[in-house]
Amino acid sequence: EAREAIISDLEKQGYLVKREKIVHQVAVHDKCGTPIEFVPTLQWFIKVRQFKEDIIGAAMSMKWIPDYMLQRLIDWAESLDWDWVISRQRIWGTPIPFWYCEKCHYIIAPREEELPLDPTEREPPVKECPSCGSRRISPARDVCDCWVDSSITPLVITGWPNEREKFEKLYPVSIRPQGYEIIRTWAFYTIFRCLMLTGKPPFKEIVINGMVLGDDGRKMSKSYGNVVEPDEVVEKYGGDSLRQWVSTGALGKDVPFSWKEVKHGHKFLRKLWNIARFVKQNTSDYDGSEYDVSELKPIDRWILYHLDQLIESTTNDFERYEFPQIMRRIWSFTWNKLADDYLEIVKHRIYDPKSIEEKRKTQFVLLKVLRDLVKLVAPITPFIAEEIYQEIDGRKESVHIEEWPERIGSWLEEGAEVSVLIIRGIRRYKGEKGIPLNRKLKEVEIFVNDQRLLGEIRRNLEDIEGATRSEILIREGVPEIDVVVKELEPDISKIGPEFKEKTKDVIEQMRKIKSEIGEEKLYKSLLNSGIIELKLESGETVNVSERHLKIRIERRVGDKEIVEVGDPRVKVLVKP
Ligand SMILES: [Zn+2]
Ligand SMILES: [Zn+2]
């Protein structure tokens, strides 16, 4: 409009020399493409720049997690070119509670006890401008920027300014959790306002999270089609599954969304639920007896020791805001140690107890482990934790007001750890051979090449027998192992590229030497010297080693197979 008016004025007065189109860059609205024009108007400001050293000082007195995020706030404060524009031209918002003189822009404030107020609905407190005497006094018609409101959240939640006692007790608040994209706004203005109003920084620690990206690693955006609504995830897998995935992302870092991880979290919930159901069913007759760790069986101390470790690492990680490992450790403990090992090992004590005391002790441990585990997962999976807590404990109104679990003070015996390995090995062997887990094996013999370890393993014999449903012979020493060579063949894919035109000759000589001295002897000499020497037709001598061969051997002891358990001092022999 202005341009057209200027042109027509120039034209009328005969000053217009030339008209032509030029091409130049203009800013446009990114949603609709309309060119943007800057319109200079009067706005309301709060002075910030002169306080930047105070703001930086307050920020530095807080603990930032991750610590490098502090620098972003400092950089922002250092780079400020303007004060804080607090006025917005919106229909709705918090009123700016001032009047001003239209002539000289003198600002007229209400009395503190009149706040909050909307100046458009009130008479100004003065009839004429205290500065210039003008009678043209106007109310501020703009509303506040949203950060004006949100920058006093630490004050609002601690009862400022009227609830003095509560405020003294709770302020500064312990923690501010927020995203890194609003360090310049929410964090910055909160520190500024709270510092100005109270003289103290608003929080002790500030924890900065990253953004959730689409599963393709790009920013979630409608145009990329990679937006996942949290509601959709919650609908399908529940809030606890979503929260588990969120907890595995490092603070301050962007994390791509992953349906796979959410599903994994959901699987864990089902596992935990099944464990809880098992424990509940099998402790319905528990009489509440408590036991000292020393009265329990070594494998009970084993699971309690690992629970202690889990309590310690989870507590430390929560205290240091190192969330990503927390669920991973809990998953591993729950799935492997608790469900696959411990529950399977103690089933015989529950279903077929040697004594009522044995059963009671096992029930005591089962409940102890589950109750503590439920408290450990409660911050991340609050819903299932509450559900299980009410089923198996419920001493308080909610798991979320329970005491945080403490270590029971158990210890690790090597014999218990190795006994669990033995049981795991035998159960895995059955699984691989398609033998039902509850079927008795004809013979199981355990050789232990360490007298002390043997003694410790012996103390777990009932559990090993119970868990494998088999009778166990245990003895000291090393069994005489026969090596049966099932296959010892040249590997053409390795020999070909290396021996080129000699390949055929090499293979021929291998065949010859095998038929001359036999596979067993050939394998033994290979083990001793590391090579097999071959004399080729051409008279040349070449060496082949293990990597040129396809070797398949089986170790046996008489008619028994050897089950590997992962400890070189222990050999488990099995006859299915
Ligand atoms: Zn537009
Ligand atoms: Zn004035």
XYZ file of C-alpha atoms and ligand atoms in Angstrom:
578
model
C 0.000 0.000 0.000
C 2.740 2.422 0.978
C 4.702 1.653 -2.166
C 1.702 2.302 -4.373
C 0.956 5.594 -2.603
C 4.559 6.733 -3.001
C 4.576 5.888 -6.698
C 1.339 7.725 -7.326
C 2.629 10.787 -5.428
C 5.837 10.789 -7.474
C 3.861 10.352 -10.672
C 1.476 13.206 -9.846
C 4.313 15.559 -9.213
C 6.188 14.421 -12.307
C 9.232 13.037 -10.524
C 8.857 9.443 -11.679
C 11.741 8.663 -14.051
C 11.527 4.942 -14.627
C 9.583 1.810 -13.554
C 11.037 -1.690 -13.772
C 10.735 -5.102 -12.112
C 13.691 -6.264 -10.065
C 14.444 -9.673 -8.604
C 15.517 -9.782 -4.969
C 15.249 -12.058 -1.948
C 12.341 -11.692 0.418
C 11.550 -13.636 3.544
C 8.354 -15.661 3.211
C 6.098 -17.433 5.662
C 7.294 -21.058 5.556
C 3.753 -22.455 5.760
C 2.020 -20.465 2.994
C 4.772 -18.650 1.075
C 3.384 -15.128 1.543
C 6.189 -12.513 1.671
C 6.893 -11.233 5.154
C 7.259 -7.542 5.802
C 8.756 -6.082 8.950
C 6.452 -3.678 10.720
C 8.188 -1.592 13.417
C 5.891 -1.224 16.432
C 6.226 -0.361 20.096
C 6.791 -3.371 22.346
C 7.302 -4.052 26.043
C 10.736 -5.182 27.210
C 12.233 -6.500 30.415
C 15.852 -5.529 30.964
C 17.962 -8.674 30.847
C 21.316 -7.809 29.343
C 22.570 -5.915 32.363
C 21.988 -9.007 34.555
C 23.716 -11.538 32.346
C 26.661 -12.029 34.720
C 24.248 -12.791 37.580
C 22.340 -15.240 35.396
C 25.527 -17.007 34.322
C 26.694 -17.125 37.937
C 23.416 -18.710 39.056
C 23.528 -21.208 36.186
C 27.066 -22.189 37.130
C 26.019 -22.863 40.715
C 23.682 -25.622 39.493
C 24.550 -29.128 38.467
C 23.902 -29.560 34.737
C 23.268 -33.035 33.363
C 24.846 -33.531 30.872
C 27.376 -30.933 32.032
C 28.151 -29.543 28.557
C 24.614 -28.128 28.329
C 25.644 -25.313 30.697
C 27.773 -23.866 27.906
C 24.697 -23.455 25.714
C 23.124 -21.196 28.320
C 26.329 -19.220 28.806
C 26.735 -18.756 25.041
C 23.169 -17.538 24.785
C 23.554 -15.065 27.645
C 26.822 -13.747 26.200
C 25.321 -13.247 22.754
C 22.201 -11.261 23.728
C 21.675 -8.222 21.485
C 18.256 -7.287 22.802
C 16.432 -7.278 26.072
C 13.492 -9.606 26.540
C 10.458 -8.666 24.427
C 7.594 -9.736 26.647
C 4.644 -8.351 24.678
C 2.623 -10.359 22.192
C -0.272 -9.163 20.057
C -2.683 -11.967 20.827
C -6.327 -12.073 21.794
C -5.724 -14.261 24.800
C -2.918 -14.331 27.338
C -1.747 -12.960 30.652
C -2.359 -9.175 30.633
C 0.616 -6.855 30.921
C -0.372 -4.999 34.116
C 0.757 -1.482 33.215
C -0.499 1.802 31.817
C 1.606 4.210 29.862
C 1.631 7.838 28.802
C 0.873 8.056 25.103
C 2.899 11.219 24.796
C 6.181 10.373 26.530
C 5.800 6.571 27.062
C 6.214 6.925 30.817
C 5.138 3.612 32.428
C 2.603 3.659 35.243
C 2.578 0.573 37.483
C -0.211 -0.625 39.793
C 0.439 -1.179 43.492
C 1.749 -4.671 44.273
C -1.339 -5.661 46.289
C -3.567 -4.898 43.279
C -1.924 -7.630 41.221
C -2.867 -9.548 39.206
C -4.939 -7.180 37.127
C -6.013 -6.410 33.592
C -5.286 -2.701 32.953
C -7.935 -2.534 30.208
C -10.617 -3.178 32.839
C -9.413 -0.621 35.383
C -9.006 3.078 35.738
C -5.314 4.028 35.806
C -4.071 4.972 39.298
C -3.199 8.502 38.103
C -5.128 10.984 35.974
C -2.129 12.598 34.377
C 1.396 11.543 33.448
C 3.752 12.068 36.409
C 6.489 12.864 33.923
C 5.000 15.200 31.293
C 1.557 15.970 32.680
C -0.282 14.624 29.640
C -3.762 13.274 30.382
C -3.573 10.676 27.611
C -2.960 7.561 29.721
C -3.515 4.184 28.012
C -3.602 0.618 29.340
C -1.245 -1.980 27.837
C -3.405 -3.944 25.406
C -0.777 -6.575 24.583
C -0.482 -9.831 26.468
C 2.584 -11.533 27.929
C 4.880 -13.905 26.096
C 4.216 -17.439 27.412
C 7.709 -17.606 28.990
C 6.678 -14.829 31.355
C 4.271 -17.288 32.958
C 6.347 -20.433 32.695
C 9.494 -18.759 33.997
C 8.122 -18.733 37.533
C 7.124 -22.416 37.770
C 9.642 -23.084 40.586
C 8.006 -20.243 42.525
C 4.454 -21.373 41.840
C 5.067 -24.956 42.960
C 6.767 -23.880 46.181
C 3.950 -21.576 47.299
C 5.621 -18.238 46.579
C 4.851 -15.540 47.637
C 2.148 -16.256 50.225
C 3.023 -19.651 51.717
C 6.219 -18.559 53.382
C 6.940 -21.741 55.327
C 6.432 -24.059 52.384
C 8.530 -21.797 50.213
C 11.429 -21.732 52.688
C 11.368 -25.500 52.843
C 11.070 -26.290 49.149
C 12.908 -23.505 47.354
C 15.288 -23.842 45.500
C 13.653 -26.942 44.021
C 15.796 -30.021 43.563
C 15.458 -30.568 39.837
C 14.365 -29.041 36.531
C 13.849 -31.566 33.726
C 13.555 -30.090 30.234
C 14.583 -30.338 26.590
C 17.682 -28.677 25.165
C 15.688 -26.658 22.622
C 14.313 -24.443 25.386
C 17.540 -23.746 27.282
C 17.492 -20.237 25.755
C 13.934 -19.680 26.840
C 12.538 -21.747 29.683
C 15.811 -22.366 31.538
C 17.223 -18.909 30.845
C 14.136 -16.891 31.795
C 13.382 -19.090 34.810
C 16.853 -18.560 36.214
C 16.575 -14.841 35.486
C 13.146 -14.206 36.981
C 13.525 -16.419 40.031
C 16.920 -14.924 40.769
C 15.523 -11.392 40.492
C 12.500 -12.158 42.651
C 14.128 -14.256 45.381
C 17.854 -13.594 45.123
C 18.446 -17.345 44.790
C 18.822 -19.692 41.806
C 15.587 -21.667 41.242
C 16.962 -25.223 41.180
C 19.917 -27.297 42.282
C 20.080 -29.608 39.288
C 18.932 -29.280 35.712
C 18.521 -32.376 33.581
C 18.412 -31.878 29.827
C 16.817 -34.386 27.491
C 17.136 -34.690 23.726
C 14.501 -34.959 21.030
C 12.678 -38.013 19.795
C 13.412 -38.503 16.111
C 11.482 -40.540 13.577
C 12.479 -44.187 13.213
C 14.432 -43.124 10.102
C 16.672 -40.924 12.271
C 15.215 -37.694 10.876
C 13.260 -35.104 12.777
C 9.627 -36.157 13.116
C 7.681 -34.242 10.520
C 4.390 -34.665 8.712
C 6.099 -34.130 5.373
C 8.532 -37.013 6.034
C 5.627 -39.210 7.118
C 7.646 -40.435 10.111
C 5.526 -39.044 12.919
C 4.545 -41.478 15.652
C 1.977 -40.245 18.146
C 2.675 -41.277 21.750
C -1.027 -42.110 22.108
C -0.718 -44.698 19.372
C 2.204 -46.363 21.156
C 0.426 -46.292 24.507
C -2.707 -47.708 22.907
C -0.801 -50.644 21.413
C 1.797 -51.477 24.057
C 0.957 -49.420 27.135
C 2.716 -46.538 28.835
C 5.173 -48.822 30.644
C 6.542 -50.129 27.335
C 6.976 -46.628 25.929
C 8.636 -45.453 29.150
C 11.137 -48.319 29.078
C 12.213 -47.315 25.585
C 12.469 -43.647 26.585
C 14.637 -44.572 29.576
C 17.230 -46.237 27.353
C 18.075 -42.978 25.545
C 21.071 -40.989 26.803
C 20.273 -37.583 28.300
C 20.823 -34.640 25.994
C 21.027 -36.868 22.923
C 18.425 -37.218 20.202
C 16.982 -40.711 19.991
C 15.291 -42.289 16.972
C 11.975 -43.857 17.851
C 11.981 -47.653 17.713
C 8.922 -49.888 17.601
C 11.252 -52.840 18.102
C 12.478 -51.514 21.441
C 8.950 -50.696 22.557
C 7.912 -54.264 21.745
C 10.905 -55.535 23.677
C 9.717 -53.509 26.653
C 6.273 -55.018 26.259
C 7.762 -58.511 26.250
C 9.538 -57.711 29.492
C 6.249 -56.671 31.099
C 4.739 -60.026 30.208
C 7.783 -61.818 31.596
C 7.633 -59.859 34.834
C 3.909 -60.500 35.095
C 4.424 -64.255 34.651
C 7.142 -64.277 37.290
C 4.839 -62.427 39.666
C 2.050 -64.905 39.001
C 4.397 -67.824 39.669
C 5.612 -66.285 42.916
C 2.106 -65.449 44.045
C 0.792 -68.938 43.343
C 3.680 -70.569 45.132
C 3.778 -68.371 48.200
C 0.076 -68.431 49.083
C 0.866 -70.606 52.130
C 3.940 -68.609 53.181
C 3.857 -67.889 56.916
C 5.993 -64.751 56.886
C 9.136 -66.336 58.385
C 12.258 -64.267 57.888
C 15.760 -65.680 57.557
C 19.298 -64.467 57.789
C 21.300 -64.768 54.569
C 23.651 -67.209 56.276
C 20.781 -69.651 56.927
C 19.912 -69.910 53.244
C 21.253 -72.189 50.542
C 24.239 -71.095 48.429
C 22.068 -70.626 45.328
C 19.702 -68.413 47.356
C 22.698 -66.319 48.346
C 23.696 -66.333 44.670
C 20.422 -64.740 43.488
C 20.397 -62.352 46.464
C 23.981 -61.354 45.720
C 23.035 -60.493 42.149
C 19.958 -58.663 43.443
C 22.258 -56.674 45.750
C 24.410 -55.794 42.753
C 21.327 -54.718 40.827
C 20.061 -52.569 43.701
C 23.432 -50.892 43.973
C 23.893 -50.166 40.270
C 20.276 -49.048 39.809
C 20.503 -46.711 42.801
C 23.777 -45.206 41.583
C 22.500 -44.816 38.045
C 19.318 -43.084 39.177
C 21.293 -40.769 41.419
C 23.617 -39.814 38.575
C 20.775 -39.627 36.012
C 22.464 -42.321 33.972
C 19.262 -43.946 32.815
C 20.207 -45.904 29.671
C 21.766 -48.866 31.510
C 19.102 -49.210 34.192
C 16.519 -51.207 32.260
C 19.195 -53.189 30.409
C 20.540 -54.476 33.730
C 17.053 -55.127 35.052
C 16.090 -56.994 31.870
C 19.191 -59.145 32.068
C 18.709 -59.940 35.763
C 15.022 -60.724 35.377
C 15.210 -62.753 32.210
C 18.418 -64.681 32.759
C 19.274 -64.928 36.425
C 15.806 -64.850 37.921
C 13.516 -66.498 35.362
C 15.825 -68.846 33.460
C 18.081 -69.827 36.338
C 16.727 -69.267 39.820
C 13.035 -70.013 39.297
C 13.857 -73.176 37.366
C 16.346 -74.280 40.003
C 14.006 -73.850 42.971
C 10.848 -75.331 41.451
C 11.731 -78.717 42.930
C 11.972 -77.146 46.391
C 8.434 -75.796 46.031
C 6.766 -78.734 44.280
C 8.604 -81.483 46.106
C 10.204 -79.984 49.231
C 12.564 -82.037 51.381
C 11.253 -80.177 54.420
C 8.756 -77.460 55.209
C 11.655 -75.239 56.230
C 13.275 -75.612 52.828
C 10.038 -74.488 51.234
C 9.654 -71.521 53.616
C 13.176 -70.317 52.932
C 12.602 -70.511 49.206
C 9.327 -68.615 49.531
C 11.117 -65.998 51.615
C 13.738 -65.503 48.887
C 11.190 -65.487 46.049
C 9.132 -62.771 47.721
C 12.184 -60.763 48.726
C 13.536 -60.755 45.164
C 10.222 -59.930 43.519
C 9.292 -57.202 46.006
C 12.638 -55.470 45.585
C 12.588 -55.891 41.821
C 9.158 -54.283 41.648
C 10.441 -51.277 43.584
C 13.458 -50.981 41.295
C 11.306 -50.884 38.155
C 8.642 -48.639 39.716
C 10.098 -45.301 38.510
C 10.268 -46.526 34.910
C 7.275 -48.892 34.722
C 4.970 -47.429 37.381
C 1.779 -49.167 36.279
C 2.838 -52.802 36.318
C 4.907 -52.128 39.439
C 1.798 -50.919 41.267
C -0.286 -53.804 39.970
C 2.208 -56.433 41.145
C 2.906 -54.625 44.407
C -0.772 -54.727 45.314
C -0.862 -58.444 44.481
C 2.180 -59.593 46.431
C 2.883 -56.922 49.009
C 0.512 -53.990 49.401
C 1.755 -53.056 52.870
C 1.489 -49.426 51.831
C -1.124 -47.609 49.828
C 1.166 -47.546 46.811
C 4.530 -48.906 45.735
C 5.447 -45.323 44.921
C 5.538 -44.335 48.587
C 7.521 -47.436 49.588
C 11.071 -47.296 50.883
C 13.714 -47.704 48.190
C 15.190 -51.230 48.456
C 18.458 -51.734 50.261
C 21.075 -54.434 49.854
C 20.448 -57.494 51.966
C 24.212 -58.036 52.251
C 24.580 -61.360 50.486
C 27.828 -62.754 49.136
C 28.925 -64.762 46.154
C 30.285 -68.287 46.496
C 32.155 -69.595 43.519
C 30.568 -73.006 43.985
C 27.085 -71.522 43.659
C 28.021 -69.570 40.539
C 29.549 -72.690 38.952
C 26.605 -74.856 40.038
C 24.290 -72.482 38.201
C 26.542 -72.802 35.137
C 26.314 -76.589 35.384
C 22.520 -76.532 35.638
C 22.281 -74.037 32.786
C 24.578 -76.249 30.663
C 22.582 -79.415 31.274
C 19.265 -77.689 30.606
C 20.658 -76.201 27.403
C 21.955 -79.643 26.368
C 18.471 -81.089 26.832
C 17.000 -78.259 24.805
C 19.458 -78.766 21.951
C 18.834 -82.514 21.866
C 15.082 -82.079 22.037
C 14.907 -83.834 25.410
C 12.015 -82.608 27.592
C 13.411 -80.490 30.435
C 11.715 -82.602 33.082
C 13.007 -85.914 31.712
C 15.628 -87.724 33.771
C 18.998 -88.231 32.083
C 20.374 -91.764 32.347
C 23.725 -90.670 33.704
C 25.276 -87.371 34.665
C 28.828 -87.238 35.946
C 30.581 -84.082 37.060
C 34.386 -83.944 37.222
C 35.854 -81.023 39.138
C 39.581 -80.456 38.955
C 39.753 -78.358 42.123
C 39.174 -79.746 45.584
C 37.802 -76.589 47.197
C 35.442 -75.912 44.299
C 34.329 -79.533 44.399
C 33.364 -79.136 48.045
C 31.361 -76.012 47.300
C 29.559 -77.539 44.331
C 28.725 -80.594 46.428
C 26.710 -78.339 48.754
C 24.405 -77.564 45.816
C 23.928 -81.172 44.798
C 20.249 -81.259 45.791
C 19.564 -78.200 43.678
C 21.552 -79.524 40.722
C 19.709 -82.836 40.884
C 16.365 -81.159 41.430
C 16.814 -78.714 38.575
C 18.042 -81.324 36.095
C 15.656 -84.043 37.346
C 18.639 -86.390 37.269
C 20.934 -88.222 39.623
C 24.386 -86.744 39.700
C 27.742 -88.377 40.315
C 30.337 -85.840 41.335
C 34.046 -86.511 41.661
C 37.411 -84.839 41.684
C 39.736 -84.998 38.692
C 39.795 -84.809 34.921
C 38.130 -87.439 32.755
C 40.031 -89.206 29.985
C 38.686 -87.503 26.902
C 38.526 -89.240 23.531
C 38.654 -87.040 20.491
C 36.651 -88.436 17.621
C 37.382 -86.801 14.278
C 34.109 -86.553 12.411
C 35.440 -84.529 9.528
C 38.896 -83.428 8.353
C 38.707 -82.167 4.788
C 40.570 -79.582 2.734
C 38.543 -76.381 2.455
C 38.711 -75.476 -1.238
C 37.420 -71.967 -0.650
C 40.558 -71.298 1.445
C 43.086 -73.457 -0.423
C 42.072 -72.325 -3.929
C 42.873 -68.613 -3.620
C 46.127 -69.323 -1.784
C 47.633 -72.236 -3.704
C 46.192 -71.306 -7.133
C 47.417 -73.803 -9.773
C 48.772 -76.126 -7.045
C 45.319 -76.537 -5.533
C 44.556 -79.839 -7.223
C 47.919 -81.251 -6.162
C 47.453 -80.098 -2.547
C 44.043 -81.734 -2.324
C 45.344 -84.939 -3.841
C 48.233 -85.114 -1.335
C 45.834 -84.434 1.553
C 43.691 -87.359 0.463
C 46.767 -89.590 0.256
C 48.196 -88.705 3.652
C 44.783 -89.171 5.251
C 44.416 -92.676 3.897
C 48.015 -93.503 4.846
C 48.067 -92.456 8.508
C 44.357 -92.024 9.293
C 42.318 -89.001 10.366
C 42.949 -89.391 14.092
C 46.727 -89.377 13.768
C 46.687 -86.595 11.225
C 44.570 -84.471 13.563
C 46.908 -85.158 16.485
C 49.976 -84.155 14.507
C 48.148 -81.038 13.384
C 47.433 -80.223 17.039
C 51.075 -80.827 17.997
C 52.865 -78.925 15.246
C 50.113 -76.617 14.030
C 50.714 -77.667 10.411
C 50.518 -80.595 8.042
C 53.473 -80.902 5.697
C 52.593 -82.029 2.180
C 55.051 -83.108 -0.493
C 53.618 -82.207 -3.890
C 54.106 -84.104 -7.204
C 56.496 -81.371 -8.279
C 58.746 -82.194 -5.329
C 57.877 -78.907 -3.607
C 56.849 -79.009 0.061
C 53.906 -76.908 1.271
C 52.283 -76.452 4.684
C 48.574 -76.420 5.337
C 47.227 -75.374 8.701
C 43.899 -75.422 10.517
C 42.495 -72.497 8.562
C 42.775 -74.475 5.283
C 40.684 -77.311 6.641
C 37.124 -78.129 7.524
C 37.406 -79.830 10.868
C 34.615 -81.272 12.953
C 35.521 -83.206 16.040
C 33.575 -84.601 18.931
C 34.916 -85.016 22.416
C 33.521 -87.925 24.339
C 34.286 -89.928 27.420
C 33.431 -93.502 26.613
C 29.737 -93.516 25.772
C 29.084 -90.110 27.372
C 28.926 -86.711 25.761
C 30.643 -83.695 27.238
C 28.475 -80.697 28.108
C 30.380 -77.426 28.096
C 29.568 -75.261 31.106
C 32.049 -72.437 30.619
C 34.473 -73.255 33.431
C 37.692 -75.084 32.470
C 37.898 -76.823 35.854
C 34.562 -78.532 35.376
C 33.595 -81.275 32.933
C 30.030 -82.510 32.812
C 29.472 -85.891 31.188
C 26.022 -86.895 30.089
C 24.420 -90.051 28.819
C 20.945 -89.183 27.596
Zn 1.087 -17.413 6.098
Zn 4.091 11.538 29.721
